[in-house]
C-alpha positions as a printed NumPy array, in Angstrom:
array([[-56.447,  42.454, -54.574],
       [-58.033,  45.956, -51.637],
       [-58.042,  42.639, -49.137],
       [-54.18 ,  42.311, -49.63 ],
       [-53.814,  46.442, -49.229],
       [-55.947,  45.92 , -46.236],
       [-53.621,  42.801, -44.149],
       [-50.636,  45.016, -46.292],
       [-50.923,  47.753, -44.519],
       [-53.04 ,  47.896, -41.369],
       [-50.493,  47.956, -39.78 ],
       [-49.409,  52.348, -40.555],
       [-53.114,  52.813, -40.82 ],
       [-53.284,  52.128, -37.405],
       [-50.172,  53.896, -36.564],
       [-52.063,  57.008, -38.339],
       [-54.509,  56.225, -36.361],
       [-53.087,  56.659, -32.614],
       [-50.731,  59.515, -34.307],
       [-53.987,  61.752, -34.853],
       [-55.716,  60.669, -31.659],
       [-52.63 ,  61.338, -29.477],
       [-51.929,  64.918, -31.42 ],
       [-55.729,  66.022, -30.891],
       [-55.177,  64.448, -26.817],
       [-52.451,  67.01 , -27.295],
       [-54.463,  70.34 , -28.348],
       [-56.615,  69.711, -25.991],
       [-59.712,  68.68 , -28.636],
       [-61.978,  67.021, -28.037],
       [-63.167,  63.307, -28.576],
       [-65.865,  61.078, -27.785],
       [-65.425,  59.475, -24.043],
       [-64.552,  55.998, -25.997],
       [-62.09 ,  57.01 , -28.273],
       [-60.222,  59.325, -26.111],
       [-59.604,  55.858, -22.969],
       [-60.475,  53.186, -25.247],
       [-59.11 ,  52.978, -29.033],
       [-55.779,  53.605, -28.404],
       [-54.701,  50.285, -25.87 ],
       [-55.778,  48.25 , -28.393],
       [-54.388,  49.509, -30.929],
       [-51.603,  49.035, -29.336],
       [-50.212,  45.664, -28.772],
       [-50.988,  45.03 , -32.536],
       [-48.45 ,  48.186, -33.441],
       [-46.157,  46.998, -31.193],
       [-46.063,  43.458, -31.812],
       [-45.864,  44.356, -35.481],
       [-42.455,  46.623, -34.615],
       [-41.752,  43.021, -32.447],
       [-42.002,  40.531, -35.241],
       [-40.35 ,  42.495, -37.782],
       [-37.233,  42.938, -35.683],
       [-36.691,  39.476, -35.429],
       [-37.302,  38.667, -38.775],
       [-34.566,  41.23 , -39.828],
       [-32.255,  39.152, -37.525],
       [-33.103,  36.219, -38.403],
       [-33.223,  37.111, -42.025],
       [-36.176,  35.26 , -42.33 ],
       [-39.357,  37.064, -44.   ],
       [-42.17 ,  34.289, -43.422],
       [-41.178,  33.98 , -39.38 ],
       [-44.859,  34.065, -37.045],
       [-44.784,  35.504, -33.358],
       [-46.104,  32.103, -31.457],
       [-49.54 ,  32.645, -29.356],
       [-47.299,  32.117, -26.053],
       [-45.485,  34.42 , -26.977],
       [-48.224,  37.143, -27.707],
       [-48.763,  36.573, -24.565],
       [-46.979,  37.063, -22.601],
       [-45.929,  40.043, -23.847],
       [-49.241,  41.037, -23.337],
       [-49.687,  40.776, -19.955],
       [-46.751,  42.375, -19.356],
       [-47.924,  45.468, -21.347],
       [-51.137,  44.454, -19.337],
       [-48.997,  44.151, -16.063],
       [-46.454,  46.871, -16.183],
       [-49.542,  49.879, -17.253],
       [-52.688,  49.428, -15.369],
       [-50.984,  47.919, -12.29 ],
       [-46.687,  48.765, -11.658],
       [-47.565,  52.103, -13.594],
       [-50.586,  53.454, -11.405],
       [-49.361,  52.618,  -8.049],
       [-46.336,  54.927,  -8.795],
       [-47.131,  57.608, -10.717],
       [-50.637,  59.932, -10.369],
       [-50.73 ,  59.886, -14.103],
       [-52.096,  56.73 , -14.744],
       [-54.763,  54.622, -14.029],
       [-55.999,  51.037, -13.845],
       [-58.19 ,  50.486, -16.501],
       [-60.077,  46.749, -16.608],
       [-61.042,  46.847, -20.484],
       [-57.654,  48.433, -20.969],
       [-55.734,  44.785, -19.958],
       [-58.901,  43.647, -21.594],
       [-58.473,  45.467, -25.228],
       [-54.969,  44.777, -24.953],
       [-55.47 ,  40.729, -25.155],
       [-58.604,  41.89 , -28.228],
       [-55.516,  44.287, -29.959],
       [-53.378,  40.578, -28.972],
       [-56.191,  38.419, -30.87 ],
       [-56.31 ,  40.828, -33.71 ],
       [-52.283,  40.477, -34.734],
       [-52.908,  36.817, -34.096],
       [-55.837,  36.118, -36.185],
       [-54.268,  38.68 , -38.952],
       [-50.631,  37.399, -39.324],
       [-51.477,  33.874, -39.497],
       [-54.592,  35.61 , -42.711],
       [-52.089,  37.534, -44.472],
       [-49.808,  33.984, -44.124],
       [-52.66 ,  32.026, -45.357],
       [-53.255,  34.249, -48.302],
       [-49.467,  35.136, -49.035],
       [-48.91 ,  31.258, -49.018],
       [-51.479,  30.744, -51.941],
       [-50.2  ,  32.537, -54.732]])
């Protein structure tokens, strides 16, 4: 039962963690460098892709629909290009970091893996 809960609620947990990190940053509370600079980059794609999948499921009235891997890769590439290439060239607030790109793709792979695992788990019941 606890495994089902993890698969079902990872999205809420990820949102909570991202919100806590963002709040600490806004309050100028020191965080370890890894958390400060990179955790939200990993969490970004699972959160974004979950929301996209939720919307598509509602639009198509298909609660079992899963986003295909090529689409996940295109969306992740779009985020990578926008946040790590375009914005750093146009806004001083942003810096380009290839580790962030790797973390976007790791987050996307996590989303892909966990959503497939959820689908298999619920198909067995």
